[in-house]
Structure formats: structure tokens, C-alpha cells
């Protein structure tokens, strides 16, 4: 289990991570979603103690990461597959991890096999690796200590479609065996397939979190109207959250029935009204992150 | 809620960190050849001394000092790269995730550097001895053994201090190119400036032994030190090695690893 409580990190005036609170549960894959620069990587570095938070605290399995006696045995970490000494062979990088963790030497072969790196590939130096091979090697480094928690930053980058499917299967099995997986991505579709829970972050702040099924259900309805401002006010008065889409549409956090009645009561002609399923989460992701980006612009920037 | 039961793991022992860091100094092509080059260059310099030195100069001291020059240059570079690679190659992202108490990694690197310096010195002395025996035999003169055990010990200490300077610069700068530039400034530019200053200014000539670390360590190569020279070594070492190392260590522990 990974728990973050009001974690913030500022660099001068810039707030990279702003009071982030969430929990990644055992037995579940938690997708950590956000556009590039939203604060995902900083948050993950804070969890593993590479960056000190300005405020708040993060724990893994109930303890601060730095207090874990042999972290590699409990938490598998892959933050950047390219962050390796280019002059080492893949096998040597795993051997170093094996020695730090005090594992039997045979674990290196086992884990190479598990991530699908051939003996020939593992004898090559990392500078000659493709990004996909680096991701496999990074995943091998994360898995070698047989941890119960995985923290992976953009692990699907550079993997081919077969590789992505393979990794999803691996993460699914890991969670089904009771493990905790925290997996970041800036691509919704990448995590939508495998994640049980989602945490969406934009400009350092969490904009949505919960079970994927709940978020999908609450993705609501899409309504097009000739008089959007009037409908928006009516929905607002009814306390229904919504966001603007395109020139004449609203994305409403309510079902079509409720939206239809509100529009009728407000006397607004409706051009189109449908459940926002399917593309809903994508829409929500774009909207939520776009909204926070707008919110942080100076007053009058949109005028 | 299912919780995967893990065998309780013990704290990573310091000895394991040190031996792994020692391995990391040798397991890349550049690391391996840096260390190997010390041996190769030692043999080449020995050969050159045999070929070009006058017969009366063929003494153990000549051989050892000739070998000592390239070795004292290369040793600090090994220590520098051992530290800076974690940042410049970004392998620190893995290393410091596996050993989150960074000072333990740095301590492991320090001990590994000391081990290499302490091993390199006797190897150099042995190559020098071989050169002395072979060179004098070829020249048909009797070998001269003009270095005492005390000499060999102070030379070893000089090598060790040089290695620590490299280590300090690595910790302080944390970037391979930056630290190497700093090293060459430290090793060549500063002593040259001190030399010029001492030649021009009387006041500095008197002060130099107390502020010039290179001057103080140079005495180690010459022979047993007087108690005043030991004091000078201590003072200059404090200024040029201990204080910057303390600053660097503080930065390493706090700096963000990206």
C-alpha cells in the first residue's frame, strides 16, 4: 500500500506538487494520470525519497520509504528506464541490484527470463538498447527483489504493442497476487485497460480520483444546445458540475435524464443529448486537466 | 484485503554496499580501462626510464617517482567518476532508491576508493622494484635501493590524499565533466599560480607551506616529514580537503536526484 498525505513540493514560486493525497491499495492497479509536467514524476520521486517534500508525507507499507531496511525487497521502482550507466551491460545492472539487495545470484537469470530479455541482449551494453529493451530491463530491476509494491513511471514508453500487452498482463497478475501497483502515464488509454483505480493530476493538483468504474459512470452526459450559457446557469443552480466542450456543448456530471429535465425547465432547446460513456473518461481527462491549466492562468488571460 | 507476506529483510550491511560500489568502479569499459591504464602506463614509464635514464640515475627512487606521476593523476579520476556517474549517468535514480540513506552509498564509495589507492601503491612499488632490478642488470650496474619503508609509506599516503581530493571534487561538483575540469584546475592551475606568486611575493613564500596543499603533499614524496611539515599537511588538508568535503557531503544528502 502506498499512502500520500497532503504532499507538496515547491521550487521557488513554482508549485510542482500541490497537496496531493491519495492511496494506492494492495490488490489493485492504480493509474496515475496527467499531462506532461503535471507533477507525476515529482510525486513518485517524493514517494521513494529521491526528492524531499516541502510539506506532507508519503509512506509505503505504512513506513516512510527511507525507513525500509532493504527497500528493493519491498518496493520495485522504475522511474526512468534511460537513467542507467550506458557503459554497463543489462546483466551487470541487474547483478548490481541483486548484490545490493543480497539476493541469490540465480535471480538475475530468472528475472531476465521473466521480462523477455535474451542472454544475447543481456550481454549488450545499455547504450545499444532500444527504449523498449531499457523498459524491460528497468522492470527487471524493479521485480528482482520480489517486492509487494511496484512504482512505475511511464513504463509503457517505447514498448511495442505486443510489449504493452505483455506488461499489462504482468501488472494485472502482480495485483491479482495481492501486490500494489502505482503506474503513471500521460496517455489515458494506456492505463484505462489495466487500472482499477485512477488518480488524475493537473498542474500539481489532484483533479479526480476513484475507482475507474465510478469515474466512468460519473463521466455523465454530453449535451449540445443553442443556448449554452442559460443551460450552464440552470445546471449550476441545480448544483450539477459541468464543463464546456467545443462551442456549443457541455460535459455534465449527471445522467441524460437529469440533464434533459433541467434543460426543459430552463426552456433551452437541446440539439443533442447522450450518455458520455466510452469516450467519457478521455473527455473527462482532457477537460479536467485543461480546466486546471486555465485556472492557473493570470486573471483576464482569457478575456 | 490481501497482503503479500514478505520475508523480513535486514538492513543492507555496509560491507555489501562497499563491495558493490567497488565492483561498479570496474564493471564499465571506461572504469576497467582507467584502472588497467595505471598498470600499463607504469610498465611503459619503467621501460622509458630504463631506455633513457643515465646509469647513475638508475635508482629505486627514480623508478618509483616516474611511475608515481601517471598513477597520481589517474587515481583521483577513478574516485571522481565513481561519485559523479550517479548524477551524470543518472544511475543514482536506481542506486539511491535501493539504498535511500545516501551517505551510506557515499561512504561505500569512499572506502572503495581508499581500497583502490591502497592496492595501487604497493603494485606501483613492485613494478618499480622490477624495473630497478631489470634496468640495473641491463646497464651492468649494482641496483640502488634508496627508498626506506618510511618513504614508501609517505608516498602511499600522498596517493591516498590525491584519491581523496578526487573523491571530494566528485561529491562537491556531482557532474563528470565539471568535476574533471575542477580537478585539473586544482591539480595544475592552482600549484602553478602558487609557484608564480611565491616567486614574486616574499610574504607568500613564507605563508605557502601553510596554505598550499600541493606543496604540503609534495613533501610526502621527498621523505620523512618534520613535525612542522606534518602540521602544515594537517592545516592545508583541512582547508583544501576536509572543509570542501564536508560541504559536498551535506549537498549530496540534500540534493534532489533526478
XYZ file of C-alpha atoms in Angstrom:
561
model
C 0.000 0.000 0.000
C 1.186 3.498 -0.861
C -0.232 6.457 1.053
C 0.333 10.125 0.331
C -0.898 12.751 2.729
C -1.031 16.332 1.568
C 2.290 16.100 -0.243
C 3.533 19.368 -1.720
C 6.742 20.400 -3.371
C 7.621 23.919 -4.380
C 10.589 25.226 -6.348
C 10.820 28.914 -5.530
C 7.464 30.342 -6.611
C 6.562 27.305 -8.659
C 4.395 24.641 -7.050
C 5.134 21.343 -8.781
C 3.027 19.219 -6.430
C 0.161 20.791 -4.523
C -1.314 18.952 -1.515
C -1.587 15.579 -3.184
C -3.436 12.987 -1.127
C -4.258 9.502 -2.321
C -3.829 5.835 -1.516
C -2.800 3.021 -3.822
C -4.418 -0.137 -2.463
C -2.976 -3.657 -2.419
C -4.509 -5.982 -4.971
C -5.261 -3.076 -7.290
C -3.548 -1.259 -10.120
C -3.678 2.478 -9.538
C -3.242 4.571 -12.651
C -1.622 7.959 -12.046
C -2.706 10.127 -14.932
C -1.811 13.585 -16.028
C -0.375 15.597 -18.880
C 3.385 16.055 -19.120
C 4.655 18.369 -16.421
C 1.628 17.805 -14.203
C 3.768 16.640 -11.280
C 3.559 12.849 -11.664
C 7.292 12.211 -11.672
C 7.982 14.629 -8.824
C 5.275 12.923 -6.764
C 6.776 9.500 -7.457
C 10.286 10.705 -6.603
C 8.933 12.024 -3.316
C 7.415 8.611 -2.510
C 10.802 6.901 -2.913
C 12.744 9.598 -1.065
C 14.710 10.991 -4.018
C 13.024 14.371 -3.622
C 12.165 15.829 -0.240
C 8.584 17.100 0.015
C 8.080 20.699 1.106
C 5.108 19.566 3.177
C 3.214 16.351 3.772
C 4.387 12.782 3.969
C 4.354 9.600 1.958
C 4.508 6.047 3.246
C 4.918 2.661 1.616
C 3.523 -0.335 3.507
C 2.985 2.009 6.450
C 6.562 3.215 6.680
C 8.495 6.099 5.189
C 10.487 4.785 2.229
C 13.831 5.747 3.821
C 12.931 3.674 6.866
C 12.620 0.486 4.831
C 15.675 -1.601 5.756
C 16.134 -3.051 2.267
C 13.716 -1.130 0.021
C 14.348 -3.193 -3.108
C 12.872 -6.253 -1.368
C 9.602 -4.461 -0.688
C 9.212 -1.869 -3.420
C 10.098 -2.220 -7.091
C 10.901 1.183 -8.548
C 11.228 2.218 -12.190
C 11.379 5.977 -12.593
C 13.311 6.397 -15.832
C 14.444 3.460 -17.927
C 17.161 5.547 -19.549
C 18.742 6.530 -16.241
C 21.414 3.831 -16.282
C 25.139 3.869 -16.846
C 25.302 3.447 -20.636
C 28.562 1.510 -20.382
C 27.154 -1.349 -18.305
C 25.574 -4.446 -19.740
C 21.972 -5.200 -18.861
C 23.026 -8.262 -16.911
C 25.581 -6.235 -14.933
C 22.943 -3.675 -13.965
C 20.776 -6.480 -12.613
C 23.783 -8.034 -10.868
C 24.416 -4.756 -9.035
C 20.777 -4.652 -7.901
C 20.976 -8.324 -6.880
C 24.080 -7.628 -4.790
C 22.688 -4.509 -3.109
C 19.578 -6.471 -2.132
C 21.537 -9.551 -1.072
C 19.654 -11.913 -3.383
C 20.844 -15.258 -4.721
C 22.727 -14.871 -7.995
C 20.196 -17.038 -9.853
C 17.610 -14.257 -9.513
C 19.341 -12.369 -12.329
C 18.631 -15.145 -14.851
C 15.103 -15.643 -13.533
C 14.154 -12.035 -13.886
C 15.830 -11.663 -17.297
C 13.692 -14.556 -18.407
C 10.585 -13.018 -16.874
C 10.929 -9.734 -18.776
C 11.894 -11.468 -22.001
C 15.493 -10.305 -22.432
C 17.595 -12.952 -24.175
C 21.098 -13.886 -22.945
C 22.486 -12.199 -26.038
C 20.610 -8.971 -25.285
C 21.545 -9.005 -21.618
C 25.241 -9.175 -22.563
C 24.960 -5.972 -24.586
C 25.716 -2.568 -23.145
C 22.723 -0.397 -22.310
C 23.881 2.315 -24.727
C 22.936 -0.119 -27.528
C 19.474 -0.825 -26.101
C 16.251 0.387 -27.655
C 13.887 2.238 -25.329
C 11.677 -0.862 -25.213
C 14.613 -3.005 -24.066
C 15.504 -0.400 -21.454
C 11.940 -0.539 -20.131
C 12.166 -4.322 -19.857
C 15.498 -4.023 -18.058
C 14.066 -1.368 -15.745
C 11.100 -3.583 -14.998
C 13.515 -6.454 -14.304
C 15.383 -4.239 -11.812
C 12.058 -3.415 -10.154
C 10.976 -7.063 -9.990
C 14.253 -8.721 -8.985
C 13.720 -8.244 -5.248
C 10.275 -9.889 -5.416
C 8.567 -6.781 -3.985
C 4.936 -6.386 -2.941
C 4.698 -2.833 -4.290
C 5.562 -1.532 -7.757
C 6.093 2.150 -8.577
C 6.478 2.657 -12.311
C 6.788 5.986 -14.132
C 5.630 5.775 -17.763
C 6.712 2.137 -18.126
C 4.935 1.638 -21.457
C 7.028 4.303 -23.220
C 8.884 2.767 -26.123
C 7.255 -0.652 -25.854
C 5.708 -2.066 -28.998
C 2.014 -3.081 -28.918
C 2.870 -6.681 -28.032
C 5.177 -5.402 -25.303
C 2.458 -3.164 -23.890
C 0.010 -6.068 -23.808
C 2.628 -8.246 -22.112
C 3.263 -5.585 -19.485
C -0.433 -5.145 -18.779
C -0.685 -8.875 -18.180
C 2.299 -8.762 -15.857
C 0.903 -5.863 -13.819
C -2.567 -7.481 -13.710
C -1.075 -10.724 -12.362
C 1.032 -8.781 -9.880
C -2.040 -7.009 -8.480
C -4.155 -10.181 -8.548
C -1.498 -11.803 -6.359
C -2.119 -9.061 -3.793
C 0.532 -6.598 -4.879
C 0.158 -2.814 -5.080
C 0.840 -1.175 -8.435
C 1.190 2.571 -8.954
C 1.628 3.297 -12.617
C 1.874 6.710 -14.231
C 1.062 7.726 -17.748
C 0.135 10.775 -19.752
C -1.955 8.568 -22.051
C -5.363 7.635 -20.731
C -5.854 4.607 -22.969
C -2.628 3.118 -21.742
C -3.852 2.832 -18.156
C -7.596 2.633 -18.784
C -7.256 -1.015 -19.785
C -5.298 -2.191 -16.773
C -6.062 0.224 -13.925
C -8.640 -0.460 -11.206
C -8.319 2.982 -9.655
C -7.413 6.282 -11.220
C -5.770 9.374 -9.812
C -5.805 12.300 -12.229
C -3.408 15.159 -11.652
C -3.147 18.502 -13.426
C -0.757 21.332 -12.565
C 0.299 19.579 -9.401
C -3.218 19.170 -8.041
C -5.417 16.111 -7.982
C -8.457 16.812 -10.115
C -10.191 13.436 -9.886
C -9.678 10.135 -8.176
C -11.587 6.970 -7.502
C -12.420 3.571 -8.889
C -12.259 3.529 -12.666
C -15.830 2.214 -12.863
C -17.119 5.080 -10.686
C -15.242 7.651 -12.707
C -16.603 6.172 -15.912
C -20.146 6.191 -14.537
C -19.810 9.706 -13.251
C -18.467 10.813 -16.581
C -22.071 11.827 -17.178
C -23.671 13.182 -20.312
C -22.823 15.253 -23.287
C -25.376 17.907 -24.263
C -25.404 20.290 -27.251
C -27.669 23.300 -27.133
C -28.303 26.579 -28.922
C -28.179 28.483 -25.655
C -25.336 27.068 -23.651
C -24.958 29.892 -21.142
C -28.563 29.603 -19.980
C -28.299 25.836 -19.563
C -24.981 26.216 -17.747
C -26.584 28.620 -15.278
C -29.525 26.303 -14.761
C -27.239 23.331 -14.112
C -25.124 25.436 -11.809
C -28.221 26.453 -9.862
C -29.071 22.766 -9.509
C -25.571 22.106 -8.182
C -24.579 19.863 -11.079
C -20.927 20.144 -12.081
C -20.162 20.567 -15.779
C -17.515 21.764 -18.156
C -17.574 23.431 -21.555
C -16.732 21.429 -24.646
C -16.287 22.914 -28.100
C -18.516 25.890 -29.000
C -21.989 24.638 -28.094
C -21.639 21.573 -25.874
C -21.456 20.844 -22.171
C -19.997 17.842 -20.442
C -22.295 17.323 -17.476
C -21.662 15.194 -14.404
C -25.197 13.840 -14.362
C -27.225 11.327 -16.349
C -29.121 12.270 -19.522
C -32.486 12.147 -17.741
C -31.498 14.798 -15.230
C -29.884 16.997 -17.877
C -32.966 16.716 -20.120
C -35.277 17.794 -17.310
C -33.043 20.707 -16.366
C -32.919 21.870 -19.977
C -36.681 21.537 -20.306
C -37.282 23.506 -17.112
C -34.907 26.204 -18.309
C -36.636 26.319 -21.676
C -33.435 25.650 -23.590
C -33.620 23.828 -26.963
C -31.470 20.706 -26.930
C -29.713 19.705 -30.174
C -28.131 16.528 -28.842
C -28.176 14.684 -25.548
C -26.385 11.412 -24.861
C -24.519 9.469 -22.237
C -20.839 10.267 -22.450
C -19.738 6.644 -21.998
C -16.859 5.188 -23.992
C -15.068 8.388 -24.752
C -16.249 9.717 -21.420
C -13.153 9.143 -19.376
C -10.998 10.578 -22.128
C -13.221 13.636 -22.262
C -13.072 13.950 -18.501
C -9.301 13.616 -18.530
C -8.884 16.307 -21.175
C -11.435 18.562 -19.532
C -10.164 18.225 -16.018
C -6.583 18.788 -16.937
C -7.469 21.624 -19.331
C -9.577 23.247 -16.614
C -6.782 23.280 -14.085
C -4.461 24.691 -16.681
C -6.919 27.531 -17.302
C -7.437 28.119 -13.605
C -3.792 28.745 -13.085
C -3.523 31.398 -15.746
C -3.464 35.017 -14.593
C -6.781 36.822 -14.317
C -8.028 38.140 -17.626
C -5.840 35.885 -19.728
C -8.918 34.516 -21.451
C -10.688 37.841 -21.841
C -7.530 -7.024 1.842
C -4.764 -9.408 0.906
C -1.296 -8.562 1.969
C 1.593 -10.399 0.419
C 3.777 -11.743 3.203
C 7.400 -10.791 2.732
C 10.372 -12.358 4.442
C 11.579 -9.654 6.798
C 14.641 -8.184 5.198
C 17.551 -6.877 7.184
C 19.283 -3.565 6.720
C 21.787 -3.679 3.873
C 25.180 -4.178 5.535
C 27.856 -1.573 4.869
C 30.260 -4.233 3.653
C 27.831 -5.209 0.866
C 27.416 -1.605 -0.228
C 31.185 -1.140 -0.311
C 31.920 -4.278 -2.308
C 29.158 -3.444 -4.784
C 30.498 0.079 -5.194
C 33.978 -1.376 -5.752
C 32.506 -3.593 -8.461
C 30.826 -0.576 -10.051
C 34.220 1.124 -10.376
C 35.436 -1.687 -12.613
C 32.392 -3.018 -14.465
C 32.191 -0.452 -17.260
C 34.592 -0.307 -20.161
C 35.785 3.153 -19.112
C 36.170 2.133 -15.468
C 38.060 -1.022 -16.343
C 40.475 0.705 -18.694
C 41.063 3.593 -16.307
C 42.255 1.126 -13.695
C 44.077 -1.039 -16.232
C 45.788 2.024 -17.702
C 47.557 2.591 -14.391
C 49.271 -0.784 -14.735
C 50.006 -0.323 -18.430
C 51.371 3.195 -18.004
C 53.515 2.017 -15.072
C 55.215 -0.557 -17.291
C 55.666 1.949 -20.124
C 57.245 4.567 -17.818
C 59.514 1.896 -16.327
C 60.641 0.954 -19.824
C 61.310 4.567 -20.672
C 63.382 5.077 -17.537
C 65.484 2.011 -18.470
C 65.942 3.284 -22.019
C 66.629 6.938 -21.379
C 67.925 7.467 -17.837
C 71.637 7.876 -17.136
C 73.247 4.912 -15.364
C 73.880 6.824 -12.156
C 70.196 7.809 -12.059
C 69.027 4.195 -12.170
C 67.826 4.016 -8.568
C 64.676 2.747 -6.936
C 63.572 6.321 -6.244
C 63.821 7.235 -9.934
C 61.613 4.328 -10.940
C 59.029 4.879 -8.233
C 58.727 8.613 -8.848
C 58.415 8.061 -12.594
C 55.591 5.566 -12.050
C 54.075 7.792 -9.397
C 53.381 10.649 -11.806
C 50.798 8.944 -14.059
C 49.397 6.968 -11.170
C 48.774 10.030 -9.006
C 46.961 11.566 -11.992
C 44.690 8.602 -12.715
C 43.747 7.538 -9.161
C 41.695 10.677 -8.386
C 39.829 10.309 -11.692
C 38.595 6.866 -10.616
C 37.218 8.382 -7.416
C 35.670 11.324 -9.276
C 33.821 9.175 -11.803
C 32.638 6.759 -9.144
C 30.714 9.584 -7.495
C 29.711 11.745 -10.453
C 28.404 8.874 -12.621
C 25.414 8.588 -10.284
C 24.399 12.054 -11.462
C 25.897 12.372 -14.942
C 24.812 8.875 -15.995
C 21.732 9.227 -13.761
C 22.239 5.758 -12.302
C 21.675 7.427 -8.909
C 17.969 7.152 -9.615
C 18.353 3.393 -9.061
C 21.216 3.425 -6.560
C 19.582 5.844 -4.138
C 16.233 4.083 -4.486
C 17.896 0.819 -3.448
C 19.912 2.490 -0.668
C 17.894 5.559 0.352
C 20.380 6.598 3.030
C 22.666 8.293 0.561
C 25.515 8.812 2.985
C 25.886 5.021 3.120
C 26.378 4.841 -0.656
C 28.858 7.717 -0.484
C 30.683 6.075 2.427
C 30.830 2.845 0.408
C 32.363 4.730 -2.493
C 34.861 6.387 -0.137
C 36.015 3.060 1.299
C 36.191 1.520 -2.185
C 38.332 4.470 -3.362
C 40.645 4.060 -0.377
C 40.963 0.330 -1.092
C 41.960 1.001 -4.701
C 44.506 3.653 -3.647
C 45.988 1.327 -1.018
C 46.217 -1.547 -3.504
C 47.635 0.575 -6.328
C 50.573 1.873 -4.304
C 52.215 -1.498 -3.496
C 51.646 -2.603 -7.107
C 53.486 0.529 -8.239
C 56.303 -0.159 -5.765
C 56.590 -3.727 -7.070
C 56.715 -2.606 -10.706
C 59.323 -0.006 -9.718
C 61.374 -2.713 -7.974
C 61.192 -4.952 -11.041
C 62.270 -2.003 -13.193
C 65.154 -1.255 -10.846
C 66.376 -4.856 -10.909
C 65.963 -5.202 -14.670
C 67.295 -1.737 -15.517
C 70.457 -2.025 -13.464
C 71.066 -5.551 -14.759
C 70.787 -4.336 -18.353
C 73.077 -1.388 -17.588
C 75.513 -3.643 -15.730
C 75.470 -1.603 -12.515
C 74.508 -2.508 -8.970
C 70.908 -1.724 -8.018
C 70.484 1.163 -5.591
C 67.644 0.878 -3.062
C 67.344 4.446 -1.904
C 63.797 4.417 -0.506
C 63.093 3.400 3.076
C 59.889 1.816 4.300
C 59.036 5.234 5.754
C 59.423 6.722 2.266
C 57.105 4.117 0.798
C 54.528 4.816 3.497
C 54.518 8.577 2.942
C 54.267 8.053 -0.839
C 51.281 5.773 -0.218
C 49.744 8.486 1.949
C 50.300 11.025 -0.845
C 48.477 8.728 -3.293
C 45.675 8.265 -0.809
C 45.289 12.015 -0.286
C 45.239 12.533 -4.051
C 42.470 9.953 -4.326
C 40.523 11.739 -1.580
C 40.880 15.045 -3.431
C 39.227 13.409 -6.434
C 36.515 11.988 -4.215
C 35.928 15.393 -2.629
C 35.639 17.124 -6.008
C 33.203 14.451 -7.208
C 30.995 14.914 -4.159
C 31.196 18.694 -4.357
C 30.535 19.089 -8.098
C 28.443 15.948 -8.872
C 28.960 16.165 -12.617
C 31.641 14.238 -14.504
C 32.817 16.994 -16.881
C 32.539 19.670 -14.182
C 34.475 17.655 -11.623
C 37.202 16.731 -14.129
C 37.678 20.383 -15.037
C 37.756 21.278 -11.344
C 40.332 18.536 -10.835
C 42.671 19.892 -13.493
C 42.323 23.396 -12.100
C 43.067 22.025 -8.627
C 45.932 19.835 -9.760
C 47.688 22.068 -12.286
C 46.436 25.632 -12.285
C 46.475 26.273 -8.529
C 50.022 24.904 -7.918
C 51.304 26.908 -10.899
C 49.700 30.084 -9.581
C 51.136 29.380 -6.135
C 54.568 28.892 -7.723
C 54.371 32.205 -9.564
C 53.053 34.013 -6.513
C 55.799 32.599 -4.316
C 58.431 33.689 -6.824
C 57.084 37.254 -6.892
C 55.952 37.877 -3.345
C 58.065 37.277 -0.262
C 55.139 37.269 2.132
C 53.528 34.395 0.217
C 56.748 32.390 0.156
C 56.648 32.231 3.950
C 52.929 31.558 4.017
C 52.837 28.981 1.208
C 53.627 25.844 3.267
C 50.632 26.659 5.457
C 48.099 27.301 2.659
C 49.281 25.260 -0.333
C 48.044 21.654 -0.115
C 50.012 20.610 -3.193
C 53.176 21.978 -1.606
C 52.460 20.074 1.622
C 51.684 16.759 -0.082
C 54.770 17.197 -2.282
C 56.836 16.857 0.878
C 55.403 13.358 1.331
C 57.150 12.250 -1.850
C 60.518 13.580 -0.676
C 60.929 11.745 2.558
C 60.108 11.637 6.233
C 58.340 14.788 7.367
C 59.338 17.052 10.205
C 56.667 17.711 12.808
C 56.233 21.172 11.312
C 55.605 19.641 7.887
C 53.019 17.305 9.400
C 51.316 20.326 10.924
C 51.377 22.070 7.542
C 49.896 18.973 5.906
C 47.147 18.983 8.512
C 46.314 22.675 8.115
C 46.315 22.687 4.313
C 44.425 19.387 4.233
C 41.763 20.887 6.458
C 41.359 23.867 4.136
C 41.560 22.096 0.781
C 40.147 18.671 1.570
C 38.175 18.324 4.795
C 36.099 21.509 4.662
C 35.052 21.235 0.986
C 34.330 17.528 1.550
C 32.050 18.371 4.464
C 30.212 20.923 2.308
C 29.920 18.412 -0.547
C 28.582 15.659 1.704
C 25.926 17.972 3.020
C 24.872 18.846 -0.529
C 24.797 15.196 -1.632
C 22.429 14.185 1.130
C 20.024 17.044 0.445
C 20.182 17.367 -3.333
C 17.305 16.124 -5.424
C 18.089 13.042 -7.521
C 16.551 13.358 -10.976
